[in-house]
Each structure stands twice: as structure tokens, then as C-alpha cells.
Short mmCIF file of C-alpha atoms and ligand atoms in Angstrom, two decimals:
data_model
loop_
_atom_site.label_atom_id
_atom_site.label_comp_id
_atom_site.label_asym_id
_atom_site.label_seq_id
_atom_site.Cartn_x
_atom_site.Cartn_y
_atom_site.Cartn_z
CA UNK A 1386 0.73 -20.08 0.87
CA UNK A 1387 4.36 -19.39 -0.01
CA UNK A 1388 7.32 -19.58 2.36
CA UNK A 1389 8.41 -16.63 4.06
CA UNK A 1390 11.83 -15.15 3.15
CA UNK A 1391 14.72 -16.47 4.99
CA UNK A 1392 15.55 -14.41 8.12
CA UNK A 1393 19.04 -13.11 8.29
CA UNK A 1394 21.67 -15.00 9.85
CA UNK A 1395 22.98 -12.86 12.67
CA UNK A 1396 26.42 -13.02 11.24
CA UNK A 1397 25.47 -12.70 7.65
CA UNK A 1398 27.16 -15.85 6.60
CA UNK A 1399 25.78 -18.22 3.98
CA UNK A 1400 23.31 -20.70 4.98
CA UNK A 1401 23.60 -24.48 4.37
CA UNK A 1402 20.90 -24.76 1.71
CA UNK A 1403 22.04 -26.82 -1.50
CA UNK A 1404 21.89 -25.62 -4.88
CA UNK A 1405 18.64 -26.45 -6.47
CA UNK A 1406 16.98 -25.93 -9.71
CA UNK A 1407 13.13 -26.17 -9.92
CA UNK A 1408 10.23 -25.10 -12.29
CA UNK A 1409 6.68 -23.97 -11.88
CA UNK A 1410 3.80 -22.65 -13.85
CA UNK A 1411 1.31 -20.35 -12.72
CA UNK A 1412 -0.15 -20.30 -10.03
CA UNK A 1413 3.41 -19.97 -8.46
CA UNK A 1414 5.21 -22.62 -6.25
CA UNK A 1415 8.30 -24.36 -6.70
CA UNK A 1416 8.39 -28.14 -6.91
CA UNK A 1417 11.29 -30.61 -5.74
CA UNK A 1418 14.26 -31.66 -7.59
CA UNK A 1419 12.93 -35.24 -8.47
CA UNK A 1420 9.85 -33.80 -9.77
CA UNK A 1421 11.51 -31.41 -11.75
CA UNK A 1422 13.59 -34.02 -13.45
CA UNK A 1423 10.39 -36.11 -14.09
CA UNK A 1424 8.77 -33.32 -15.64
CA UNK A 1425 11.65 -31.88 -17.68
CA UNK A 1426 10.91 -34.07 -20.72
CA UNK A 1427 7.57 -32.72 -21.25
CA UNK A 1428 8.90 -29.11 -20.40
CA UNK A 1429 11.68 -29.44 -23.05
CA UNK A 1430 8.97 -30.28 -25.55
CA UNK A 1431 7.10 -27.10 -24.60
CA UNK A 1432 10.41 -25.09 -24.53
CA UNK A 1433 11.32 -26.31 -28.19
CA UNK A 1434 7.84 -25.54 -29.28
CA UNK A 1435 8.10 -22.02 -28.39
CA UNK A 1436 11.45 -21.62 -30.42
CA UNK A 1437 10.67 -23.85 -33.68
CA UNK A 1438 6.86 -23.99 -33.91
CA UNK A 1439 4.67 -21.98 -36.15
CA UNK A 1440 4.03 -18.43 -35.27
CA UNK A 1441 0.45 -19.27 -34.01
CA UNK A 1442 1.99 -22.01 -31.60
CA UNK A 1443 4.66 -19.87 -30.41
CA UNK A 1444 2.18 -17.34 -29.33
CA UNK A 1445 0.24 -20.04 -27.16
CA UNK A 1446 2.84 -21.97 -25.58
CA UNK A 1447 3.87 -20.48 -22.13
CA UNK A 1448 6.86 -18.31 -22.18
CA UNK A 1449 9.74 -19.87 -20.05
CA UNK A 1450 11.27 -17.35 -17.67
CA UNK A 1451 14.46 -18.55 -15.75
CA UNK A 1452 14.85 -16.90 -12.46
CA UNK A 1453 18.89 -17.04 -11.62
CA UNK A 1454 18.79 -15.49 -8.14
CA UNK A 1455 20.44 -15.92 -4.85
CA UNK A 1456 17.95 -18.27 -2.80
CA UNK A 1457 20.72 -18.85 -0.16
CA UNK A 1458 23.73 -17.05 1.28
CA UNK A 1459 24.01 -13.29 2.57
CA UNK A 1460 21.83 -12.13 -0.35
CA UNK A 1461 19.04 -14.62 -0.06
CA UNK A 1462 16.57 -12.31 1.12
CA UNK A 1463 17.02 -10.14 -1.85
CA UNK A 1464 16.82 -12.94 -4.11
CA UNK A 1465 13.54 -14.18 -2.66
CA UNK A 1466 12.04 -10.69 -2.73
CA UNK A 1467 12.76 -10.08 -6.42
CA UNK A 1468 11.17 -13.54 -7.06
CA UNK A 1469 7.97 -12.68 -5.16
CA UNK A 1470 7.80 -9.00 -6.79
CA UNK A 1471 7.95 -10.64 -10.25
CA UNK A 1472 5.55 -13.25 -9.36
CA UNK A 1473 3.06 -10.69 -7.73
CA UNK A 1474 2.98 -8.80 -11.08
CA UNK A 1475 2.34 -11.89 -13.09
CA UNK A 1476 -0.49 -12.93 -10.73
CA UNK A 1477 -2.07 -9.46 -11.00
CA UNK A 1478 -2.11 -9.96 -14.61
CA UNK A 1479 -3.69 -13.34 -14.35
CA UNK A 1480 -0.63 -15.40 -14.97
CA UNK A 1481 -0.45 -13.94 -18.35
CA UNK A 1482 1.82 -11.24 -19.99
CA UNK A 1483 1.18 -10.06 -23.52
CA UNK A 1484 -0.95 -12.91 -24.08
CA UNK A 1485 1.52 -15.50 -23.01
CA UNK A 1486 1.15 -17.71 -20.08
CA UNK A 1487 4.32 -17.62 -17.71
CA UNK A 1488 6.16 -20.53 -16.58
CA UNK A 1489 8.97 -20.27 -14.21
CA UNK A 1490 12.28 -22.10 -13.67
CA UNK A 1491 14.45 -21.42 -10.78
CA UNK A 1492 18.05 -21.84 -10.05
CA UNK A 1493 19.94 -20.63 -6.75
CA UNK A 1494 23.23 -19.01 -8.00
CA UNK A 1495 24.22 -18.68 -4.49
CA UNK A 1496 26.04 -15.16 -5.26
CA UNK A 1497 28.92 -17.42 -6.52
CA UNK A 1498 30.75 -16.09 -9.63
CA UNK A 1499 32.57 -19.36 -10.23
CA UNK A 1500 29.27 -21.22 -10.76
CA UNK A 1501 27.57 -18.47 -12.70
CA UNK A 1502 28.67 -19.54 -16.15
CA UNK A 1503 27.52 -23.15 -15.72
CA UNK A 1504 24.18 -21.99 -14.00
CA UNK A 1505 23.35 -19.68 -17.12
CA UNK A 1506 24.26 -22.15 -19.76
CA UNK A 1507 22.13 -24.83 -18.07
CA UNK A 1508 19.00 -22.16 -18.08
CA UNK A 1509 19.79 -21.53 -21.83
CA UNK A 1510 20.91 -24.87 -22.96
CA UNK A 1511 19.39 -27.63 -21.25
CA UNK A 1512 16.17 -25.72 -20.06
CA UNK A 1513 15.68 -23.78 -23.06
CA UNK A 1514 14.20 -20.64 -21.21
CA UNK A 1515 13.13 -17.75 -23.38
CA UNK A 1516 14.16 -15.01 -20.89
CA UNK A 1517 16.63 -14.84 -17.94
CA UNK A 1518 15.86 -12.93 -14.83
CA UNK A 1519 18.89 -12.17 -12.65
CA UNK A 1520 20.78 -11.68 -10.60
CA UNK A 1521 21.76 -9.92 -7.43
CA UNK A 1522 25.47 -9.98 -7.13
CA UNK A 1523 27.66 -8.04 -9.69
CA UNK A 1524 30.26 -10.68 -10.35
CA UNK A 1525 27.50 -13.33 -11.07
CA UNK A 1526 25.92 -10.76 -13.36
CA UNK A 1527 29.08 -10.18 -15.51
CA UNK A 1528 29.35 -14.12 -16.36
CA UNK A 1529 25.56 -14.03 -17.32
CA UNK A 1530 26.09 -11.14 -19.33
CA UNK A 1531 28.79 -12.70 -21.39
CA UNK A 1532 26.76 -15.81 -22.03
CA UNK A 1533 23.66 -13.66 -22.85
CA UNK A 1534 25.68 -11.79 -25.47
CA UNK A 1535 27.19 -15.17 -26.75
CA UNK A 1536 23.82 -16.85 -27.24
CA UNK A 1537 21.74 -13.91 -27.82
CA UNK A 1538 19.49 -14.81 -24.87
CA UNK A 1539 17.11 -11.96 -23.47
CA UNK A 1540 18.47 -11.09 -19.95
CA UNK A 1541 16.81 -8.71 -17.52
CA UNK A 1542 18.93 -7.79 -14.58
CA UNK A 1543 16.70 -6.99 -11.64
CA UNK A 1544 19.36 -5.83 -9.37
CA UNK A 1545 23.22 -6.38 -9.91
CA UNK A 1546 24.70 -2.79 -10.76
CA UNK A 1547 27.74 -3.87 -12.32
CA UNK A 1548 28.57 -0.78 -14.72
CA UNK A 1549 29.67 -2.82 -17.63
CA UNK A 1550 26.28 -4.41 -18.24
CA UNK A 1551 25.09 -1.26 -19.40
CA UNK A 1552 28.28 0.34 -20.58
CA UNK A 1553 31.06 -1.60 -22.49
CA UNK A 1554 29.05 -4.82 -22.70
CA UNK A 1555 25.53 -3.19 -23.62
CA UNK A 1556 23.68 -5.03 -26.02
CA UNK A 1557 19.91 -5.15 -27.42
CA UNK A 1558 19.20 -8.15 -25.44
CA UNK A 1559 20.38 -7.12 -22.15
CA UNK A 1560 17.95 -4.79 -20.12
CA UNK A 1561 18.27 -3.69 -16.33
CA UNK A 1562 15.40 -2.55 -14.14
CA UNK A 1563 17.38 -1.85 -11.05
CA UNK A 1564 20.48 0.83 -11.38
CA UNK A 1565 24.06 1.13 -12.19
CA UNK A 1566 26.62 1.07 -9.48
CA UNK A 1567 27.57 4.68 -10.81
CA UNK A 1568 24.03 5.88 -10.56
CA UNK A 1569 22.78 5.56 -7.00
CA UNK A 1570 26.18 6.59 -5.47
CA UNK A 1571 27.42 9.57 -7.34
CA UNK A 1572 24.74 11.80 -5.97
CA UNK A 1573 25.65 11.21 -2.68
CA UNK A 1574 28.85 13.01 -3.08
CA UNK A 1575 27.50 16.43 -3.26
CA UNK A 1576 24.97 15.40 -0.66
CA UNK A 1577 27.70 14.88 1.92
CA UNK A 1578 29.81 17.71 1.06
CA UNK A 1579 26.73 20.16 1.14
CA UNK A 1580 26.00 18.67 4.59
CA UNK A 1581 29.44 20.04 5.62
CA UNK A 1582 31.71 16.86 5.49
CA UNK A 1583 35.00 17.30 4.04
CA UNK A 1584 37.13 14.43 5.11
CA UNK A 1585 35.28 11.00 4.52
CA UNK A 1586 36.33 7.37 5.01
CA UNK A 1587 34.86 4.69 2.65
CA UNK A 1588 34.00 0.90 3.62
CA UNK A 1589 32.77 -1.93 1.41
CA UNK A 1590 33.30 -5.60 0.26
CA UNK A 1591 36.23 -5.82 -2.22
CA UNK A 1592 34.24 -6.98 -5.34
CA UNK A 1593 32.78 -5.43 -8.59
CA UNK A 1594 29.72 -3.57 -6.80
CA UNK A 1595 31.77 -2.46 -3.79
CA UNK A 1596 34.55 -0.88 -5.88
CA UNK A 1597 32.22 0.78 -8.56
CA UNK A 1598 30.00 2.30 -5.80
CA UNK A 1599 32.84 3.64 -3.83
CA UNK A 1600 34.38 5.17 -6.84
CA UNK A 1601 31.20 6.80 -7.98
CA UNK A 1602 30.68 8.21 -4.55
CA UNK A 1603 34.24 9.52 -4.37
CA UNK A 1604 33.95 10.89 -8.15
CA UNK A 1605 31.14 13.07 -6.98
CA UNK A 1606 32.66 13.77 -3.38
CA UNK A 1607 36.05 14.85 -4.72
CA UNK A 1608 34.44 16.94 -7.52
CA UNK A 1609 32.54 18.94 -4.98
CA UNK A 1610 35.97 19.48 -3.21
CA UNK A 1611 35.79 16.65 -0.67
CA UNK A 1612 38.88 14.54 0.46
CA UNK A 1613 39.05 10.84 1.17
CA UNK A 1614 40.65 10.05 4.63
CA UNK A 1615 40.98 6.16 3.59
CA UNK A 1616 39.20 3.48 1.58
CA UNK A 1617 38.73 0.32 3.83
CA UNK A 1618 37.63 -3.03 2.34
CA UNK A 1619 37.39 -6.76 3.23
CA UNK A 1620 36.55 -9.60 0.89
CA UNK A 1621 33.15 -10.62 0.02
CA UNK A 1622 31.00 -11.85 1.96
CA UNK A 1623 33.00 -11.60 4.95
CA UNK A 1624 31.61 -9.89 8.12
CA UNK A 1625 34.38 -9.43 10.60
CA UNK A 1626 34.28 -5.76 10.68
CA UNK A 1627 36.12 -5.10 14.01
CA UNK A 1628 39.35 -4.32 12.85
CA UNK A 1629 38.14 -1.85 10.21
CA UNK A 1630 35.81 -0.11 12.55
CA UNK A 1631 38.54 0.29 15.11
CA UNK A 1632 40.56 1.80 12.19
CA UNK A 1633 37.89 4.44 11.60
CA UNK A 1634 37.74 5.30 15.13
CA UNK A 1635 41.52 5.81 14.92
CA UNK A 1636 41.00 8.06 11.55
CA UNK A 1637 38.31 10.28 13.14
CA UNK A 1638 36.87 11.30 9.80
CA UNK A 1639 33.95 13.85 9.48
CA UNK A 1640 31.86 10.83 8.22
CA UNK A 1641 31.61 7.31 6.53
CA UNK A 1642 30.25 6.26 3.36
CA UNK A 1643 29.65 2.49 2.98
CA UNK A 1644 28.30 -0.25 0.83
CA UNK A 1645 27.08 -3.45 2.25
CA UNK A 1646 23.75 -5.30 1.44
CA UNK A 1647 21.62 -8.23 2.75
CA UNK A 1648 22.82 -10.06 5.92
CA UNK A 1649 26.33 -8.43 5.86
CA UNK A 1650 24.61 -5.02 5.91
CA UNK A 1651 22.66 -5.89 9.08
CA UNK A 1652 25.72 -6.75 10.97
CA UNK A 1653 27.79 -3.88 9.83
CA UNK A 1654 25.27 -1.28 11.13
CA UNK A 1655 24.79 -3.04 14.23
CA UNK A 1656 28.58 -3.24 14.91
CA UNK A 1657 29.09 0.33 13.87
CA UNK A 1658 26.63 1.25 16.47
CA UNK A 1659 27.93 -1.24 19.12
CA UNK A 1660 31.39 0.36 18.77
CA UNK A 1661 29.53 3.77 19.83
CA UNK A 1662 30.66 5.36 16.30
CA UNK A 1663 27.09 6.33 15.49
CA UNK A 1664 27.32 9.00 18.34
CA UNK A 1665 30.59 10.80 16.74
CA UNK A 1666 30.78 9.89 13.01
CA UNK A 1667 27.78 9.91 10.86
CA UNK A 1668 27.23 6.85 8.81
CA UNK A 1669 26.01 7.20 5.18
CA UNK A 1670 25.86 4.66 2.31
CA UNK A 1671 24.44 3.32 -0.65
CA UNK A 1672 20.73 2.49 -0.02
CA UNK A 1673 21.23 -1.15 0.07
CA UNK A 1674 22.88 -0.53 3.49
CA UNK A 1675 19.43 -0.28 5.26
CA UNK A 1676 16.80 -1.27 2.43
CA UNK A 1677 15.08 -4.22 3.40
CA UNK A 1678 17.51 -4.40 6.46
CA UNK A 1679 16.36 -1.70 8.63
CA UNK A 1680 13.78 -3.81 10.84
CA UNK A 1681 16.64 -6.14 11.53
CA UNK A 1682 19.28 -3.48 12.28
CA UNK A 1683 16.58 -1.98 14.89
CA UNK A 1684 17.73 1.27 16.69
CA UNK A 1685 21.29 1.06 15.34
CA UNK A 1686 20.10 2.10 11.91
CA UNK A 1687 18.31 5.11 13.37
CA UNK A 1688 19.76 8.35 11.41
CA UNK A 1689 21.82 6.53 8.96
CA UNK A 1690 21.33 8.34 5.54
CA UNK A 1691 21.57 6.75 2.33
CA UNK A 1692 20.88 7.24 -1.39
CA UNK A 1693 18.67 5.02 -3.51
CA UNK A 1694 15.98 5.00 -6.33
CA UNK A 1695 13.23 4.08 -3.58
CA UNK A 1696 12.18 5.30 -0.23
CA UNK A 1697 9.48 3.40 1.91
CA UNK A 1698 7.07 6.15 1.99
CA UNK A 1699 7.10 7.70 -1.52
CA UNK A 1700 3.81 9.07 -1.84
CA UNK A 1701 2.47 8.04 -5.15
CA UNK A 1702 -0.27 5.69 -5.89
CA UNK A 1703 1.58 2.92 -7.67
CA UNK A 1704 3.69 2.64 -4.42
CA UNK A 1705 0.82 2.31 -2.35
CA UNK A 1706 -0.76 -0.38 -4.32
CA UNK A 1707 2.27 -2.24 -4.64
CA UNK A 1708 3.25 -2.36 -0.90
CA UNK A 1709 -0.40 -3.31 -0.14
CA UNK A 1710 -0.49 -6.29 -2.53
CA UNK A 1711 3.02 -7.29 -1.61
CA UNK A 1712 2.25 -7.31 2.18
CA UNK A 1713 -0.97 -9.34 1.15
CA UNK A 1714 0.98 -11.91 -0.66
CA UNK A 1715 3.96 -12.50 1.36
CA UNK A 1716 3.12 -11.11 4.84
CA UNK A 1717 6.12 -8.93 4.51
CA UNK A 1718 7.06 -5.26 3.86
CA UNK A 1719 8.20 -4.67 0.24
CA UNK A 1720 11.60 -3.02 -0.56
CA UNK A 1721 13.74 -1.98 -3.44
CA UNK A 1722 14.32 -5.78 -4.20
CA UNK A 1723 10.77 -6.44 -4.46
CA UNK A 1724 10.12 -3.34 -6.83
CA UNK A 1725 12.94 -4.22 -9.15
CA UNK A 1726 11.42 -7.81 -9.50
CA UNK A 1727 7.86 -6.46 -9.92
CA UNK A 1728 9.29 -3.87 -12.41
CA UNK A 1729 11.27 -6.43 -14.48
CA UNK A 1730 7.82 -8.40 -15.17
CA UNK A 1731 6.36 -4.97 -16.22
CA UNK A 1732 9.05 -4.55 -18.59
CA UNK A 1733 8.63 -8.13 -20.06
CA UNK A 1734 4.90 -7.51 -20.59
CA UNK A 1735 5.63 -4.35 -22.56
CA UNK A 1736 8.07 -6.36 -24.84
CA UNK A 1737 5.52 -9.22 -25.38
CA UNK A 1738 2.71 -6.83 -25.94
CA UNK A 1739 4.66 -4.90 -28.54
CA UNK A 1740 5.32 -8.24 -30.40
CA UNK A 1741 1.68 -9.24 -29.94
CA UNK A 1742 2.95 -12.22 -27.79
CA UNK A 1743 5.23 -13.57 -30.36
CA UNK A 1744 8.74 -13.69 -28.78
CA UNK A 1745 10.49 -14.70 -31.85
CA UNK A 1746 9.86 -11.14 -33.07
CA UNK A 1747 12.99 -9.80 -31.23
CA UNK A 1748 13.00 -6.64 -32.96
CA UNK A 1749 9.67 -5.84 -31.85
CA UNK A 1750 10.23 -7.11 -28.27
CA UNK A 1751 13.37 -5.05 -27.81
CA UNK A 1752 11.72 -1.85 -29.36
CA UNK A 1753 8.81 -2.10 -26.96
CA UNK A 1754 11.19 -2.64 -23.88
CA UNK A 1755 13.17 0.11 -24.79
CA UNK A 1756 10.23 2.47 -25.13
CA UNK A 1757 8.42 1.44 -21.91
CA UNK A 1758 7.22 4.05 -19.57
CA UNK A 1759 6.81 2.26 -16.47
CA UNK A 1760 4.42 3.64 -13.63
CA UNK A 1761 6.78 2.22 -10.81
CA UNK A 1762 6.44 2.18 -7.06
CA UNK A 1763 9.83 4.03 -7.44
CA UNK A 1764 8.31 6.90 -9.47
CA UNK A 1765 8.71 7.40 -13.37
CA UNK A 1766 10.76 4.62 -15.04
CA UNK A 1767 12.23 4.68 -18.47
CA UNK A 1768 15.30 3.39 -20.45
CA UNK A 1769 18.28 4.96 -21.95
CA UNK A 1770 20.12 3.78 -25.09
CA UNK A 1771 22.11 1.27 -23.20
CA UNK A 1772 18.77 -0.26 -21.49
CA UNK A 1773 19.59 1.22 -18.07
CA UNK A 1774 16.82 2.90 -16.07
CA UNK A 1775 16.56 6.64 -16.11
CA UNK A 1776 15.08 7.36 -12.73
CA UNK A 1777 15.04 9.47 -9.43
CA UNK A 1778 17.60 9.17 -6.77
CA UNK A 1779 16.25 9.76 -3.17
CA UNK A 1780 18.15 11.02 -0.24
CA UNK A 1781 16.70 9.06 2.59
CA UNK A 1782 17.01 8.59 6.55
CA UNK A 1783 16.15 5.63 8.58
CA UNK A 1784 13.62 6.39 11.39
CA UNK A 1785 11.95 3.58 13.25
CA UNK A 1786 12.84 0.99 10.97
CA UNK A 1787 11.70 2.94 7.56
CA UNK A 1788 13.77 4.50 5.04
CA UNK A 1789 11.89 7.73 4.92
CA UNK A 1790 11.94 10.23 2.17
CA UNK A 1791 14.13 13.47 2.88
CA UNK A 1792 14.57 15.20 -0.65
CA UNK A 1793 15.32 14.18 -4.19
CA UNK A 1794 19.20 13.89 -4.66
CA UNK A 1795 18.97 13.43 -8.30
CA UNK A 1796 15.82 13.79 -10.61
CA UNK A 1797 15.61 11.50 -13.59
CA UNK A 1798 19.29 10.50 -13.26
CA UNK A 1799 20.64 8.77 -16.17
CA UNK A 1800 23.99 6.66 -16.21
CA UNK A 1801 26.63 7.83 -18.75
CA UNK A 1802 26.77 4.44 -20.10
CA UNK A 1803 30.59 4.85 -20.70
CA UNK A 1804 31.92 2.57 -23.29
CA UNK A 1805 28.38 1.62 -24.74
CA UNK A 1806 28.35 1.59 -28.44
CA UNK A 1807 24.70 1.18 -29.04
C1 BEZ B 740 25.79 -5.89 -6.65
O1 BEZ B 740 26.40 -6.90 -6.39
O2 BEZ B 740 25.67 -5.45 -7.47
C2 BEZ B 740 24.70 -5.66 -5.36
C3 BEZ B 740 24.31 -6.47 -4.49
C4 BEZ B 740 23.60 -6.16 -3.54
C5 BEZ B 740 22.93 -4.99 -3.51
C6 BEZ B 740 23.17 -4.06 -4.40
C7 BEZ B 740 24.14 -4.41 -5.72
#
């Protein structure tokens, strides 16, 4: 039985769990650090085998998958759900993708950009993983992208939206199963203008994801004819929102557009309602504001409208199967993070199948991944020339703890991949 996901800390602050790295082979389940160190010599032999052995051995040794995700801090639940979603897909395939058994190594990146290069180097250098799955935080992802490019390591990003990863830093070995920060927020500009809002305030954390999501929303909104009342921000991952909420009350905009996620999103939505603003100034946002967080936000989230590449009640067989299986495995309701982890495993399978399990055939792996057409719980999923998803973006509204579909805000939305020379 796997551990349930960390509950949100009421103030969204980082918890006290220490940085850890652990490994496991299927069936999943991590082991302690001491055990990991004891087991590492044998594992290094397996890792070396997958790189240097004969083609036959290269196709039978386990594929080493390194998870670099936040397992602590304000994004802890997001990391855990990505991990659970990925493992669910592997389990459904009997522990084997494209003929290769899957072996897991985990590192807690704590959503700390300053530790990201070391963590990534450890996975790639010491642990000799074949592929890295990570991460949630855009700043951490930027460091991972640089190491992946320098070492030609395959990287699948299962959340972080940093535009550069599939923009100027695009590369054949860097894929994303999530979104770009531009992609999920640009459609909301027109949605809010069409809803009659002309003067909108924005609020976010001041870091890559926050800045890029707000910029994308503003691009769509001002192009439609809207005006920005004021941009408000606080450092990541601070959650002292009171002064900014007071400023919104003073500005009296027609509406607010926000990006927060995880524990910080829970607290922001509750504070906004506690200040009574939900009655007079409608709250909109990037879908992360309420995805996976709506149950913890309770009545405070009712009526919040967001755009995202997922909605809880998407009426397709893949979503129904996924939600049922995720609940059976974890006892929890799936969300976008679990979907993105699940689809990362599906993408890896497409690459391995195209190369007949031989990971050293990188050209075939990349071609297989780029051509993948995934029947995702989110709807149809394919990839553009920069390896970023092409996908629907949905307008949703929270009703009784669920992000319910209102309409399709953008059909098969493609990121412009600005600066990508692929
Ligand atoms: C990001 O940093 O890219 C991010 C974090 C949480 C949710 C969505 C995006």
C-alpha cells in the first residue's frame, strides 16, 4: 500500500522533510537511504550495462527512470501525484514499457532552483539514469534543461511550463507532457474580455512560471481590447497575501486573474473569499489555482473560473478509466498532475516501442516520441516540432469541489515555440 499524498499545510509553507534519494524496481515502493546506498553498487552495474553492453543486453536490462520531483514543500502533492500517475501507467503495462522493465530512482528537488543542477548531475552522473522525469517548478526545470542539453540526457517534463524548454532551449532530447506557460493562459484573455471584463488586476508569485503565465494572459487580454489595472506579485513561495488582497479591494478592478498552485493556491483562494472579494470581484486564473486543490479550498473556490488542459468531468473513456484506476491505486481523486505523469509514461512507451526496446537507438526513440498520438484522459495529445503538447485548453468552473467543464477555450492549442530552431 502506498503512502497517501501529503496534505496541504494550512499556510502553504514548506514542510520539514529532508532531501532524499531512493530507488525501486517494479512493483513500486521506495526504500530508505541506507538501503539505497547498500544497493547502489549492484545498481551501477545495471546502469553501466544499459549503456555499454551488447544490443541484446541493452534491451533486457531494466530502463533506469529518474524522478526529479518535489516531494516536500508547497508543491509536494503535485510531485507525488505525477509520480503516482507515472507508476500507475507502468503497473497497467505489467511493469514493462516497450519490452523493458522499469526501475525507479527518486530525488526530492524541494522546488529549489539553487539545488537543481547538483540534483540533476547526481541522477545523470552517479545514478546513470537513462531518462529523467521532472519537474514541477519552472526555475528548477530551467537548470534541468541545461544539464539535459549538456549531457544529451533524455528529459520528459511532466509539469513545469517554462516557455524556454520548448522555445529557445528546445532540443530533440527534451519533451514535455504538460503545457507551456503561454499555452494555458493565452486563451483566458479572450474568455475574460468576452465575459465583459475590461479592467483586470493580476496576481502571482514572482518567478518564471508566474511572470510568463501573467504575460500570456495579458497578451490575449490586451489584444482583445482589455486594460490591466495593476500587476501584483510576491516572492515564491510566500503566502502572506493580505496586503495584496487589500490593494485589490482598493483598485476595484472588474475581475482578477491569478496564478498560484499547490499549498499556496489553497491559501490564496481561501484568503480572497475570507476578505469578501469573491462577492464583488470575480476570480479567474490558470487552472493550477483550483486543480487538485478545490476540495481543500471548500466553498471558497465555488465559482472560480480557470483555463487548463484538463477538467475533472471530461466525458471521454480514457478519463473515466484513468480516474477509476487512480482512485483504486491511491484512494485519491486524480488531477492534472497525475494525468501529466501518466502521459509521461505513455510517451516513454511510444519511444521504446519505436526502438524495439533498444534505448541506444536514440534516433528511433525520438522519432517514436515525436510521432506519438496519445489517447490521454485530457483528450487528444500530440507533439509539435519543439516537443511541446498540442492539446485542447478548457474553460472550467469550480462547483462543489470539482473543476467542471464549461467550454473549450481553445481547440488543439499549439505553443508558438518562439526561438526554437528545431
Ligand atoms: C511551474 O513552476 O511551471 C508550475 C508550478 C506549478 C503549477 C504549474 C506550473
